[in-house]
Short mmCIF file of C-alpha atoms (C1' of nucleotides) in Angstrom, two decimals:
data_model
loop_
_atom_site.label_atom_id
_atom_site.label_comp_id
_atom_site.label_asym_id
_atom_site.label_seq_id
_atom_site.Cartn_x
_atom_site.Cartn_y
_atom_site.Cartn_z
CA MET V 1 12.14 -6.48 34.11
CA CYS V 2 11.02 -5.15 30.89
CA ILE V 3 8.22 -2.87 30.07
CA ALA V 4 7.11 -4.02 26.61
CA PHE V 5 4.46 -1.25 26.27
CA GLY V 6 4.55 2.39 27.09
CA GLU V 7 2.09 3.94 29.40
CA VAL V 8 -0.25 6.85 28.60
CA ASN V 9 -0.16 9.90 30.77
CA GLN V 10 -3.03 12.24 31.55
CA LEU V 11 -2.42 14.22 28.50
CA GLY V 12 -2.59 11.22 26.27
CA GLY V 13 1.15 11.14 25.69
CA VAL V 14 3.06 7.88 25.73
CA PHE V 15 5.97 7.35 28.05
CA VAL V 16 7.95 4.58 29.45
CA ASN V 17 8.08 4.52 33.25
CA GLY V 18 11.52 4.88 34.55
CA ARG V 19 13.03 5.79 31.18
CA PRO V 20 13.86 9.11 29.77
CA LEU V 21 11.86 10.73 27.00
CA PRO V 22 13.50 10.30 23.57
CA ASN V 23 15.86 12.91 22.66
CA ALA V 24 13.70 14.08 19.83
CA ILE V 25 11.01 14.99 22.35
CA ARG V 26 13.51 16.64 24.65
CA LEU V 27 14.88 18.62 21.79
CA ARG V 28 11.43 19.64 20.82
CA ILE V 29 10.61 20.86 24.36
CA VAL V 30 13.70 23.15 24.25
CA GLU V 31 13.10 24.33 20.70
CA LEU V 32 9.58 25.27 21.45
CA ALA V 33 10.60 27.07 24.57
CA GLN V 34 13.11 29.00 22.61
CA LEU V 35 10.40 30.05 20.31
CA GLY V 36 8.77 31.64 23.18
CA ILE V 37 6.07 29.09 23.64
CA ARG V 38 5.01 28.62 27.29
CA PRO V 39 5.86 25.57 29.12
CA CYS V 40 2.20 24.75 29.72
CA ASP V 41 1.62 24.87 25.93
CA ILE V 42 4.66 22.78 25.28
CA SER V 43 3.25 20.28 27.78
CA ARG V 44 0.00 20.15 25.99
CA GLN V 45 1.41 20.01 22.53
CA LEU V 46 3.90 17.36 23.15
CA ARG V 47 1.70 15.64 25.64
CA VAL V 48 4.40 15.51 28.24
CA SER V 49 3.68 16.34 31.76
CA HIS V 50 4.33 19.93 32.74
CA GLY V 51 6.56 18.72 35.58
CA CYS V 52 8.71 17.05 33.06
CA VAL V 53 8.78 19.99 30.69
CA SER V 54 9.74 22.24 33.67
CA LYS V 55 12.48 19.83 34.59
CA ILE V 56 13.97 19.55 31.11
CA LEU V 57 13.89 23.22 30.56
CA ALA V 58 15.35 24.00 33.95
CA ARG V 59 18.14 21.70 33.27
CA TYR V 60 18.69 23.02 29.90
CA ASN V 61 19.00 26.53 31.34
CA GLU V 62 21.46 25.36 33.80
CA THR V 63 23.64 23.15 31.95
CA GLY V 64 22.88 23.74 28.29
CA SER V 65 22.18 19.98 28.02
CA ILE V 66 18.89 18.49 26.83
CA LEU V 67 20.03 14.96 27.60
CA PRO V 68 19.01 13.05 30.75
CA GLY V 69 21.47 12.29 33.46
CA ALA V 70 23.40 9.17 33.77
CA ILE V 71 21.18 6.49 34.93
CA GLY V 72 22.16 3.54 36.93
CA GLY V 73 25.66 2.51 38.05
CA SER V 74 27.65 3.32 40.97
CA LYS V 75 29.50 6.35 41.71
CA PRO V 76 33.15 5.67 41.14
CA ARG V 77 35.37 5.53 44.15
CA VAL V 78 37.05 8.68 44.86
CA THR V 79 39.95 7.05 46.81
CA THR V 80 41.87 5.90 43.71
CA PRO V 81 45.31 4.52 44.18
CA THR V 82 46.61 7.85 42.93
CA VAL V 83 44.79 9.66 45.65
CA VAL V 84 45.89 7.27 48.14
CA LYS V 85 49.43 7.69 47.10
CA HIS V 86 49.12 11.43 47.50
CA ILE V 87 47.57 11.13 50.86
CA ARG V 88 50.43 8.87 51.91
CA THR V 89 53.01 11.39 50.63
CA TYR V 90 51.28 14.11 52.58
CA LYS V 91 51.35 12.05 55.63
CA GLN V 92 54.95 11.14 55.24
CA ARG V 93 55.99 14.71 54.85
CA ASP V 94 53.87 15.84 57.64
CA PRO V 95 52.86 13.08 60.03
CA GLY V 96 50.76 15.47 62.15
CA ILE V 97 48.73 16.61 59.13
CA PHE V 98 45.06 16.60 59.59
CA ALA V 99 42.55 14.89 57.26
CA TRP V 100 41.01 18.23 56.30
CA GLU V 101 44.45 19.62 55.54
CA ILE V 102 45.15 16.65 53.27
CA ARG V 103 41.72 17.35 51.62
CA ASP V 104 42.72 20.90 51.02
CA ARG V 105 45.93 19.98 49.56
CA LEU V 106 44.48 17.31 47.28
CA LEU V 107 42.35 20.09 45.87
CA ALA V 108 45.14 22.65 45.80
CA ASP V 109 47.61 20.37 44.12
CA GLY V 110 45.03 19.35 41.60
CA VAL V 111 45.10 15.72 42.44
CA CYS V 112 41.33 15.93 42.99
CA ASP V 113 38.77 18.52 42.00
CA LYS V 114 35.71 19.45 44.01
CA PHE V 115 33.79 16.72 42.37
CA ASN V 116 35.87 13.76 43.26
CA LEU V 117 37.45 15.12 46.39
CA PRO V 118 37.35 12.53 49.14
CA SER V 119 35.45 13.49 52.33
CA VAL V 120 37.38 14.07 55.46
CA SER V 121 35.98 10.81 56.88
CA SER V 122 37.25 9.06 53.80
CA ILE V 123 40.65 10.46 54.20
CA SER V 124 40.66 9.49 57.76
CA ARG V 125 39.72 5.99 56.83
CA ILE V 126 42.49 5.84 54.38
CA LEU V 127 44.90 7.04 56.86
CA ARG V 128 43.67 4.43 59.42
CA ASN V 129 43.29 1.49 57.14
CA LYS V 130 45.66 1.84 54.21
CA ILE V 131 48.40 4.04 55.57
CA GLY V 132 48.12 3.76 59.35
CA ASN V 133 51.65 2.91 60.20
CA LEU V 134 54.13 4.61 57.86
CA SER V 135 56.57 1.94 58.33
CA GLN V 136 54.01 -0.53 57.03
CA GLN V 137 53.34 1.68 54.01
CA SER V 138 57.00 2.00 53.03
CA GLN V 139 56.99 -1.82 52.77
CA TYR V 140 53.87 -1.51 50.80
CA GLU V 141 55.49 0.97 48.52
CA SER V 142 58.52 -1.07 47.85
CA GLY V 143 56.96 -4.43 47.21
CA LYS V 144 53.27 -4.13 46.74
CA GLN V 145 52.97 -2.59 43.38
CA PRO V 146 49.91 -3.99 41.82
CA PRO V 147 50.72 -6.34 38.94
CA HIS V 148 48.81 -4.22 36.55
CA PRO V 149 48.85 -0.66 37.89
CA PRO V 150 45.73 0.77 36.32
CA PRO V 151 46.26 3.95 34.56
CA GLN V 152 45.06 6.57 36.85
CA PRO V 153 44.29 9.82 35.26
CA THR V 154 44.24 12.59 37.71
CA LEU V 155 40.55 13.13 37.36
CA PRO V 156 39.45 9.68 36.06
CA TYR V 157 35.70 10.14 36.27
CA ASN V 158 35.23 13.83 36.48
CA HIS V 159 33.57 13.81 33.08
CA LEU V 160 31.25 11.23 34.12
CA TYR V 161 29.75 12.71 37.18
CA SER V 162 30.50 16.36 37.30
CA TYR V 163 28.02 17.24 34.71
CA PRO V 164 25.08 17.84 36.83
CA ALA V 165 27.09 19.79 39.36
CA SER V 166 29.08 21.75 36.87
CA LYS V 167 26.39 24.12 36.21
CA VAL V 168 26.92 26.96 34.00
CA PRO V 169 24.85 29.72 35.35
CA THR V 170 23.05 31.36 32.65
CA PRO V 171 20.57 34.21 32.70
CA PRO V 172 17.09 32.90 32.53
CA GLY V 173 15.74 32.91 29.00
CA MET V 174 19.19 33.16 27.65
CA PRO V 175 20.52 29.69 27.72
CA THR V 176 24.07 29.49 26.49
CA LEU V 177 25.54 26.46 24.90
CA PRO V 178 28.67 25.74 26.98
CA GLY V 179 29.65 22.96 24.73
CA HIS V 180 32.78 22.19 26.61
CA MET V 181 30.88 22.21 29.83
CA ALA V 182 28.13 20.04 28.40
CA MET V 183 30.44 17.26 27.38
CA HIS V 184 31.66 16.00 30.64
CA ARG V 185 30.30 12.47 30.11
CA ILE V 186 32.02 10.16 27.78
CA TRP V 187 28.95 9.03 26.41
CA PRO V 188 26.74 10.55 25.02
CA SER V 189 29.34 12.89 24.03
CA SER V 190 27.47 16.18 23.93
CA HIS V 191 24.36 17.54 25.47
CA SER V 192 23.78 20.89 23.88
CA VAL V 193 21.05 21.37 21.42
CA THR V 194 23.31 22.56 18.76
CA ASP V 195 25.65 19.61 19.42
CA ILE V 196 22.67 17.36 19.22
CA LEU V 197 21.66 18.93 15.98
CA GLY V 198 25.13 18.48 14.62
CA ILE V 199 25.85 15.38 16.55
CA ARG V 200 26.45 13.41 13.43
CA SER V 201 29.49 15.35 12.29
CA ILE V 202 30.71 15.60 15.86
CA THR V 203 30.35 12.03 16.76
CA GLU V 204 31.29 10.33 13.56
CA GLN V 205 34.83 10.40 14.61
CA GLN V 206 34.01 8.85 17.90
CA ILE V 207 31.83 6.28 16.35
CA SER V 208 34.56 5.23 14.05
CA ASP V 209 36.90 5.04 16.95
CA MET V 210 34.60 3.09 19.15
CA PRO V 211 34.08 -0.57 19.46
CA PRO V 212 30.86 -1.77 17.82
CA VAL V 213 28.88 -1.93 20.98
CA CYS V 214 29.75 1.62 21.83
CA SER V 215 28.77 2.81 18.38
CA ALA V 216 25.49 1.00 18.74
CA LYS V 217 25.00 2.65 22.04
CA LEU V 218 25.70 6.02 20.71
CA GLU V 219 23.37 5.45 17.81
CA GLU V 220 20.62 4.58 20.25
CA TRP V 221 21.38 7.82 22.11
CA ILE V 222 21.36 9.90 19.05
CA SER V 223 18.11 8.53 17.91
CA GLY V 224 16.50 8.45 21.37
CA VAL V 225 15.29 5.03 20.47
CA ASP V 226 16.78 3.40 23.50
CA ASN V 227 17.30 -0.28 23.00
CA ALA V 228 14.56 -0.57 20.46
CA HIS V 229 16.77 -2.14 17.75
CA LEU V 230 19.21 -3.93 20.13
CA ASN V 231 17.00 -5.13 22.90
CA PRO V 232 14.67 -7.91 22.15
CA ASP V 233 12.26 -6.28 24.58
CA ALA V 234 12.07 -3.34 22.13
CA LYS V 235 10.58 -1.19 24.83
CA TYR V 236 9.67 1.68 22.66
CA ALA V 237 9.37 -0.34 19.61
CA THR V 238 6.27 -2.24 20.54
CA GLN V 239 4.18 0.77 21.24
CA SER V 240 2.98 1.13 17.66
CA GLY V 241 5.01 -1.47 16.02
CA LEU V 242 7.53 1.02 14.77
CA PRO V 243 10.69 1.11 16.69
CA THR V 244 11.51 4.68 15.78
CA VAL V 245 11.60 7.98 17.31
CA ASN V 246 8.44 8.82 15.53
CA SER V 247 6.71 5.75 16.63
CA TYR V 248 7.22 6.81 20.16
CA ALA V 249 5.52 10.07 19.47
CA THR V 250 2.83 8.43 17.27
CA ALA V 251 0.60 7.11 19.78
CA PRO V 252 -2.79 6.67 18.22
CA SER V 253 -4.16 9.41 20.39
CA ILE V 254 -1.48 11.87 19.60
CA HIS V 255 -2.38 14.71 17.21
CA PRO V 256 -0.57 17.89 16.59
CA TYR V 257 -1.62 20.40 19.09
CA ARG V 258 -3.86 23.03 17.51
CA PRO V 259 -3.31 26.51 18.77
CA PRO V 260 -6.23 28.35 20.11
CA THR V 261 -5.63 31.32 18.05
CA PRO V 262 -4.35 31.75 14.48
CA ALA V 263 -1.79 34.28 15.90
CA SER V 264 -0.21 31.53 17.83
CA PRO V 265 3.44 30.73 17.04
CA TYR V 266 2.30 27.14 16.60
CA MET V 267 0.94 27.92 13.23
CA GLY V 268 4.31 28.31 11.72
CA TYR V 269 5.12 25.02 13.41
CA SER V 270 2.11 22.93 12.83
CA ALA V 271 3.08 21.53 9.49
CA THR V 272 6.44 20.65 10.74
CA MET V 273 5.06 19.32 13.90
CA SER V 274 2.58 17.03 12.30
CA GLY V 275 5.30 15.68 10.12
CA TYR V 276 7.53 15.42 13.08
CA VAL V 277 5.06 13.88 15.43
CA THR V 278 3.04 11.67 13.11
CA GLY V 279 4.91 11.39 9.92
CA PRO V 280 6.70 8.19 9.24
CA THR V 281 8.73 9.88 6.65
CA TRP V 282 9.72 12.91 8.75
CA GLN V 283 11.93 15.31 7.05
CA PRO V 284 12.77 18.77 8.26
CA ALA V 285 11.04 21.30 5.97
CA ASN V 286 14.19 23.35 6.22
CA GLY V 287 16.80 24.13 8.69
CA SER V 288 15.24 27.28 10.12
CA ALA V 289 11.80 25.74 10.65
CA LEU V 290 13.29 23.32 13.20
CA SER V 291 16.14 25.30 14.45
CA PRO V 292 15.06 28.29 16.34
CA ARG V 293 18.53 28.94 17.48
CA SER V 294 19.78 31.47 15.04
CA CYS V 295 23.08 31.45 16.63
CA ASP V 296 26.29 29.66 16.50
CA ILE V 297 25.97 26.67 14.19
CA THR V 298 25.10 25.77 10.64
CA THR V 299 21.84 24.23 11.68
CA PRO V 300 20.45 23.45 8.24
CA LEU V 301 23.32 21.23 7.61
CA ALA V 302 23.21 19.86 11.03
CA PHE V 303 19.59 19.07 10.58
CA LYS V 304 20.24 17.37 7.42
CA SER V 305 22.61 15.18 9.21
CA MET V 306 20.03 14.58 11.94
CA ALA V 307 17.44 13.76 9.31
CA ALA V 308 19.73 11.36 7.70
CA ASN V 309 20.26 9.81 11.04
CA CYS V 310 16.53 9.60 11.53
CA ASP V 311 16.16 7.93 8.14
CA ALA V 312 18.84 5.47 9.14
CA ILE V 313 16.80 4.67 12.19
CA HIS V 314 13.80 4.18 9.97
CA LEU V 315 15.70 1.72 8.05
CA VAL V 316 16.52 -0.15 11.10
CA ALA V 317 12.86 0.02 12.04
CA ALA V 318 11.72 -1.25 8.67
CA SER V 319 14.12 -4.09 8.86
CA ALA V 320 12.81 -4.98 12.20
CA LEU V 321 9.31 -5.19 11.19
"C1'" DA B 1 -4.25 29.01 34.79
"C1'" DA B 2 0.66 28.36 35.18
"C1'" DC B 3 4.33 26.59 37.32
"C1'" DG B 4 7.79 24.62 40.92
"C1'" DT B 5 8.44 20.73 43.67
"C1'" DG B 6 8.41 16.28 46.15
"C1'" DA B 7 6.47 11.58 46.52
"C1'" DC B 8 6.23 7.69 43.93
"C1'" DG B 9 6.94 3.59 41.18
"C1'" DG B 10 9.85 2.41 37.89
"C1'" DT B 11 14.80 1.34 35.18
"C1'" DT B 12 19.56 1.15 34.91
"C1'" DG B 13 24.35 -0.17 35.66
"C1'" DA B 14 28.56 -0.34 38.63
"C1'" DC B 15 30.05 -2.85 42.31
"C1'" DC Y 1 25.97 -14.82 37.76
"C1'" DT Y 2 22.99 -12.49 40.80
"C1'" DG Y 3 21.71 -9.06 44.27
"C1'" DT Y 4 22.25 -4.52 46.10
"C1'" DC Y 5 22.32 0.15 45.88
"C1'" DA Y 6 22.23 4.68 44.40
"C1'" DA Y 7 21.84 7.13 40.58
"C1'" DC Y 8 18.26 8.71 37.27
"C1'" DC Y 9 13.63 8.77 34.88
"C1'" DG Y 10 8.46 10.89 34.02
"C1'" DT Y 11 4.04 11.23 36.15
"C1'" DC Y 12 1.06 12.94 39.31
"C1'" DA Y 13 -0.74 15.81 42.89
"C1'" DC Y 14 -0.31 19.52 45.74
"C1'" DG Y 15 0.45 24.33 46.93
#
DNA sequence: AACGTGACGGTTGAC
DNA sequence: CTGTCAACCGTCACG
């Protein structure tokens, strides 16, 4: 079922139930937090519920990722043919081996890691159903090779599902950017703010290597526009007629949050924010204004790339109108 | 007032 | 092709 129109939360912000906030908003939340702005103020400014702000910031502090988790799908089976083969081997070598011992060995031998390690009950089931009688399994081994033995990497889906669990503990208020840890999922490729900021350069190679559909998917992700330009439903697109990141944030009721005091750090941001939130021709004033992270990466350049990307999305938006 | 958390209704995508 | 299921989402309300 499609939701053609977004809903409006108590703060006047627009959201699509069941769908993640656009990356632009998520990024904004993290950026503002890094400027020292309180979550409650971020919530008001971006008109995102404080629960959501809290969640996104907590996740970012834990994983270095601003991106939402993988939605939908089923968790891949852990009992891959490779795992079964190893279990069989263990059982052959030591017929009296316990399931928990097999489990330990799978881990110790690097066949599995803690994220795709089968449960003891799963191993028991394998032993019972697939291996059971070792004489049967030798027969299986000799003649039952699948016609197309699928390539079975040792950790075939670790990068898909380990990300939420592969937390990188970081001191509060000092989020690191464990780029390598934040890139467990195939797509989107990177979760970190800096990676997002520089995502163009990072992902260009991937895009060029990907089939068109994947490229489109990645484009969606980069833009945070969801299916706006692919899906006829144009979920976000129909909100204000502009299927762009900006359009999402450009609900008629949205205005840049005005700080209660002139000393507020928002002041330095307000111009950028109004451009960001409401301006159909958003451009970063400069790299530093939008990239509070003074660390690691050449953010101005990265932001140019991002701006270029946003412009590209605008083109898509314009052509869609 | 600020914030963490769980219930809720929703979407998604592999199986 | 369709339905199921378990993952995720953001909002809301409560403490």
